[in-house]
Tab-separated table of C-alpha atoms in Angstrom:
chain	number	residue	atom	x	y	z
A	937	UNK	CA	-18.743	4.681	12.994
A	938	UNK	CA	-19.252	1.001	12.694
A	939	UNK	CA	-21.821	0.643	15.505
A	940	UNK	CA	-24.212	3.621	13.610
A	941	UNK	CA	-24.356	1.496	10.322
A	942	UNK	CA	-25.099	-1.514	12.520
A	943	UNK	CA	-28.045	0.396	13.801
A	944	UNK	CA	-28.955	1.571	10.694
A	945	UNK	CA	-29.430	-2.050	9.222
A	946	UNK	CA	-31.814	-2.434	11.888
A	947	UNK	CA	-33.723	0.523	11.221
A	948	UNK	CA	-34.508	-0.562	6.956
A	949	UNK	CA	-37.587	-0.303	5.922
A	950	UNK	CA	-39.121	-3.537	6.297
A	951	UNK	CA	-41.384	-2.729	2.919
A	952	UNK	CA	-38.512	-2.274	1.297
A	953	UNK	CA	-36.497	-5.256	2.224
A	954	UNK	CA	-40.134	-7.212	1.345
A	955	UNK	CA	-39.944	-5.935	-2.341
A	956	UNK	CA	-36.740	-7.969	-2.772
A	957	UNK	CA	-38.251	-10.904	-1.275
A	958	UNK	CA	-41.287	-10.160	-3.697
A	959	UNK	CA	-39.736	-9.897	-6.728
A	960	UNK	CA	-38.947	-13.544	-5.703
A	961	UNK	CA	-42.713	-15.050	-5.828
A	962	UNK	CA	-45.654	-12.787	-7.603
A	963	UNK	CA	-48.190	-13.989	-4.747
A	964	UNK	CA	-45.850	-12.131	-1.773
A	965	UNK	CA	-45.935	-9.212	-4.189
A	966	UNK	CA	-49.873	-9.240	-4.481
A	967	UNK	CA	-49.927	-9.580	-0.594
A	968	UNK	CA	-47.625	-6.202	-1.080
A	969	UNK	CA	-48.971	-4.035	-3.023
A	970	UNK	CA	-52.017	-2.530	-0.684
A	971	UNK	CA	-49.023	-1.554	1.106
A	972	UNK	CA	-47.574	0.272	-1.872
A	973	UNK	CA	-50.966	1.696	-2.823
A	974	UNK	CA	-51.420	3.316	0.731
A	975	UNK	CA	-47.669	4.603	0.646
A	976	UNK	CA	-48.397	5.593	-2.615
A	977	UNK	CA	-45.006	3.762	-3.384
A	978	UNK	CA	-45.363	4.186	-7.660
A	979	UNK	CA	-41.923	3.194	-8.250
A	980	UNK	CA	-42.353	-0.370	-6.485
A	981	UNK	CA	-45.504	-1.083	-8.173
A	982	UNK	CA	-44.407	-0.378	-11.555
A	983	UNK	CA	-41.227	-2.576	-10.647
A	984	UNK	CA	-43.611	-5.340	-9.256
A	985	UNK	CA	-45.694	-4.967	-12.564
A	986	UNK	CA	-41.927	-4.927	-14.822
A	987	UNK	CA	-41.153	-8.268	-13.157
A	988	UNK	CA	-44.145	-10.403	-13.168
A	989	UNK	CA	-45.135	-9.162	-16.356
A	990	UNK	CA	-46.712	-12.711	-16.935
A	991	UNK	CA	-48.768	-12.791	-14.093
A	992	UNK	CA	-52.384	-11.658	-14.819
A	993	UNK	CA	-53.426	-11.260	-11.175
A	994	UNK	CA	-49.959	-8.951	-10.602
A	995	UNK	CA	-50.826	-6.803	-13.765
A	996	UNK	CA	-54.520	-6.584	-13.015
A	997	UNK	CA	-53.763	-5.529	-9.195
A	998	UNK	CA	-50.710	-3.275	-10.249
A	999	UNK	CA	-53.040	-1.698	-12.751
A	1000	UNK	CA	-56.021	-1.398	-10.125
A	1001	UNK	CA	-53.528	0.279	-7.799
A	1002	UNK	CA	-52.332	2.749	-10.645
A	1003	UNK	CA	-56.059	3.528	-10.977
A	1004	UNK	CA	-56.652	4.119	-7.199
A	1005	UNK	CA	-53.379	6.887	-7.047
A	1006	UNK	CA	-54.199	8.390	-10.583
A	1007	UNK	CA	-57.256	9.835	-9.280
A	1008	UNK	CA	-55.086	12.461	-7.080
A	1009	UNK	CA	-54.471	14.327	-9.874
A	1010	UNK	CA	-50.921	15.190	-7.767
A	1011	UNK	CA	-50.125	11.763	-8.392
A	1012	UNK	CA	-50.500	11.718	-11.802
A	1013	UNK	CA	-47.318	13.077	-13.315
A	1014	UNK	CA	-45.245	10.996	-10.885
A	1015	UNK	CA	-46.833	7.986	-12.184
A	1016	UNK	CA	-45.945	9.494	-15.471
A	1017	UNK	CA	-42.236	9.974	-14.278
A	1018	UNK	CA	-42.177	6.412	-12.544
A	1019	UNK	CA	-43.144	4.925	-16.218
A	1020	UNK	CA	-46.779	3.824	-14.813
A	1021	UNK	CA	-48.103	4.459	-18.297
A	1022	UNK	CA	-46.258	2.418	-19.747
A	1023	UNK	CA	-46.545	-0.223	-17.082
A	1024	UNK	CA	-50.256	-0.119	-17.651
A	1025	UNK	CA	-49.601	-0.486	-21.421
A	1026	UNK	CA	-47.395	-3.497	-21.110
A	1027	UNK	CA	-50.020	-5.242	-19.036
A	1028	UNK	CA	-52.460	-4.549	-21.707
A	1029	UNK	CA	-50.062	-5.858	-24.202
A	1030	UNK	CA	-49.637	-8.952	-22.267
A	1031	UNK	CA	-52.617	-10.168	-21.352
A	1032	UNK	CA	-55.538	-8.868	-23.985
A	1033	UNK	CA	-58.195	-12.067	-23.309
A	1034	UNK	CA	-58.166	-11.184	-19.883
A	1035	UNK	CA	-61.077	-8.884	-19.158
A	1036	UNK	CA	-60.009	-8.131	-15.774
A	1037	UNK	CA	-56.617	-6.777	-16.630
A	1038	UNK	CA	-58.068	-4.843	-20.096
A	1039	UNK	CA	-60.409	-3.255	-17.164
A	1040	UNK	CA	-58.514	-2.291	-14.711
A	1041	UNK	CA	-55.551	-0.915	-17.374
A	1042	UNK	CA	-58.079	1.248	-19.449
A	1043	UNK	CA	-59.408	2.318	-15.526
A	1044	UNK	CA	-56.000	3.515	-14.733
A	1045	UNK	CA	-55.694	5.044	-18.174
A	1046	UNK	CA	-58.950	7.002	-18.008
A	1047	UNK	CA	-57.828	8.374	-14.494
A	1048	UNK	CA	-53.882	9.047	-15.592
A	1049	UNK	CA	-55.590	11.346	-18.886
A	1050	UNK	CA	-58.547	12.487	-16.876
A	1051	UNK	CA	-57.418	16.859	-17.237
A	1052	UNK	CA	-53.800	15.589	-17.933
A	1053	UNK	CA	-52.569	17.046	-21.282
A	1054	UNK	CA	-49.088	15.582	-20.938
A	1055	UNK	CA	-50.433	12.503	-19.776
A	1056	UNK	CA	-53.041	12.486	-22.610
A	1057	UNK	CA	-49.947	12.633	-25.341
A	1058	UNK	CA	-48.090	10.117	-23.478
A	1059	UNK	CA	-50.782	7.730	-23.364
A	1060	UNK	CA	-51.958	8.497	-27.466
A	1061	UNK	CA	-47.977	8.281	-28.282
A	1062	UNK	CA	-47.497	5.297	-26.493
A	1063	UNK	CA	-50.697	3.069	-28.063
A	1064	UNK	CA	-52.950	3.896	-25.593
A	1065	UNK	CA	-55.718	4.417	-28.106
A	1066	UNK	CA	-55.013	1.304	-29.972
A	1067	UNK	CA	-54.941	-0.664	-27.149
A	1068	UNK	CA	-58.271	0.515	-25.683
A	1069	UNK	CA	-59.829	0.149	-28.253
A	1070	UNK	CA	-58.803	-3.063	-28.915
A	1071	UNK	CA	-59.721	-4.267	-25.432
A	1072	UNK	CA	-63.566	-2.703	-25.852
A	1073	UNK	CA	-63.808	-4.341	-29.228
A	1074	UNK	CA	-62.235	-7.971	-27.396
A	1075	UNK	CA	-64.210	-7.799	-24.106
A	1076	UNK	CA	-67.606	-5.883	-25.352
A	1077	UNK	CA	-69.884	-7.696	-22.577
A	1078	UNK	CA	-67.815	-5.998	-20.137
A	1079	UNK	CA	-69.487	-2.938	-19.265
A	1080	UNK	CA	-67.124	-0.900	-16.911
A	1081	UNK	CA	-63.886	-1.622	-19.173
A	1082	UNK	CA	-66.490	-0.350	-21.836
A	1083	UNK	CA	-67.433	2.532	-19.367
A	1084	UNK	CA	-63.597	3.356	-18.963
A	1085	UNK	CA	-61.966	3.144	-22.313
A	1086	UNK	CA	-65.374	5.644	-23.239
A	1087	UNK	CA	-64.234	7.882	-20.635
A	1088	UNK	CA	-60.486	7.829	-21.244
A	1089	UNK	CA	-61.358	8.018	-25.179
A	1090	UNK	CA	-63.210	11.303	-24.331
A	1091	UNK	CA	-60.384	12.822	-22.639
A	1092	UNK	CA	-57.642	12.046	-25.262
A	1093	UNK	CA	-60.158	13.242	-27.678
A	1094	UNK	CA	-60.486	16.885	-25.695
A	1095	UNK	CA	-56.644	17.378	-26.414
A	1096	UNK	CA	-55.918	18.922	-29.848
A	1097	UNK	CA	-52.327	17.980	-29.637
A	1098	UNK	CA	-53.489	14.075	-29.463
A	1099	UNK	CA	-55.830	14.664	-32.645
A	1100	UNK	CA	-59.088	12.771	-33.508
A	1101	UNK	CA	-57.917	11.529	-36.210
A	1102	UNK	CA	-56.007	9.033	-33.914
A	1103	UNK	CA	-59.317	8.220	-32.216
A	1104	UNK	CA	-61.145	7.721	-35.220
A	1105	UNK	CA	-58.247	5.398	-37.306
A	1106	UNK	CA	-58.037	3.453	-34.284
A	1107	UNK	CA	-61.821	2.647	-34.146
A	1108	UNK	CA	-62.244	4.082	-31.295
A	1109	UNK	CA	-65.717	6.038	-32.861
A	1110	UNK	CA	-67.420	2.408	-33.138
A	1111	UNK	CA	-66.552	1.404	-30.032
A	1112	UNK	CA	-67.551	4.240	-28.280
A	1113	UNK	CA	-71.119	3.744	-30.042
A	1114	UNK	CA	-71.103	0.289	-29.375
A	1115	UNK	CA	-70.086	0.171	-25.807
C-alpha cells in the first residue's frame, strides 16, 4: 500500500521532475532540452518553448530541436499533435529581428512540411507562409534561413490543397528569387 507509493516517489523520472524546476529559470531549461531532443520528449519542448516564449535563446534551441526530430518523418505528425507547429510559429512571431530564431523556425518548418501534406496545410493555415517569408525578406544576408524558407516554400507549394496563390500573395515568389 503505502510503502509501494513511497517507492514509487523514488523511482520519478528525474527529467521530469527537472521540467518543473525548468519552467522556473529558461537557462536550466536550455541545459534540458538535449535531453528532450534525444528522448524525443515533443511535448516538454513545446511546453519549454510555451513558457519562455520571451527568451530568444529558448525559442531558437526549442526550434533547432523541432528541426532535429522533424527529420524522422515518424516524428512529424506527433510534433503536429504536440502543437510543435505552432510552437515554431509563435517563436517566429516573437522574435522576427532575430536571425537565429527566423533560422532555426523556418529549418524546423521546412523539415515538419518536407512530404507532409497535413503538415503542409497546417503550416499554410497557420501563417507559415507569411511568416517565412517575412523572415527571408527581414534577414536576406542570411543564407541558410534563405536556404530553408526556399525549401519549405517548395514543399507547401507541391500541395494543391495549400494553393500557390498563397505563396505568391505572400511574396514568397520574390523571395525565393532573391534568396
Amino acid at each position: 500500500g503505502n510503502e509501494d507509493a513511497a517507492d514509487g516517489q523514488d523511482d520519478a523520472d528525474p527529467y521530469a521532475l527537472a521540467l518543473d524546476l525548468a519552467m522556473l529559470n529558461a537557462d536550466a531549461l536550455l541545459k534540458q532540452l538535449e535531453h528532450f531532443e534525444e528522448t524525443r520528449d515533443v511535448s516538454a519542448i513545446v511546453s519549454g518553448m510555451g513558457h519562455f516564449i520571451q527568451d530568444a535563446s529558448v525559442q531558437e534551441m526549442g526550434s533547432r530541436s523541432i528541426w532535429f526530430l522533424a527529420s524522422d518523418d515518424d516524428l512529424q505528425a506527433l510534433i503536429a499533435r504536440e502543437d510543435g507547429i505552432e510552437a515554431v510559429l509563435a517563436a517566429m512571431r516573437a522574435h522576427p529581428k532575430i536571425s537565429a530564431v527566423q533560422e532555426a523556425a523556418c529549418a524546423a518548418l521546412s523539415n515538419l512540411a518536407h512530404y507532409n501534406s497535413s503538415n503542409q496545410v497546417r503550416i499554410a493555415a497557420e501563417g507559415g507562409i507569411e511568416r517565412m517569408v517575412e523572415a527571408m525578406k527581414v534577414h536576406p544576408e542570411v543564407g541558410a534561413l534563405q536556404e530553408h524558407g526556399c525549401a519549405a516554400l517548395a514543399d507547401l507549394a507541391s500541395n494543391t490543397a495549400v494553393g500557390h496563390g498563397k505563396i505568391v500573395a505572400a511574396g514568397g515568389v520574390e523571395r525565393v528569387v532573391a534568396g
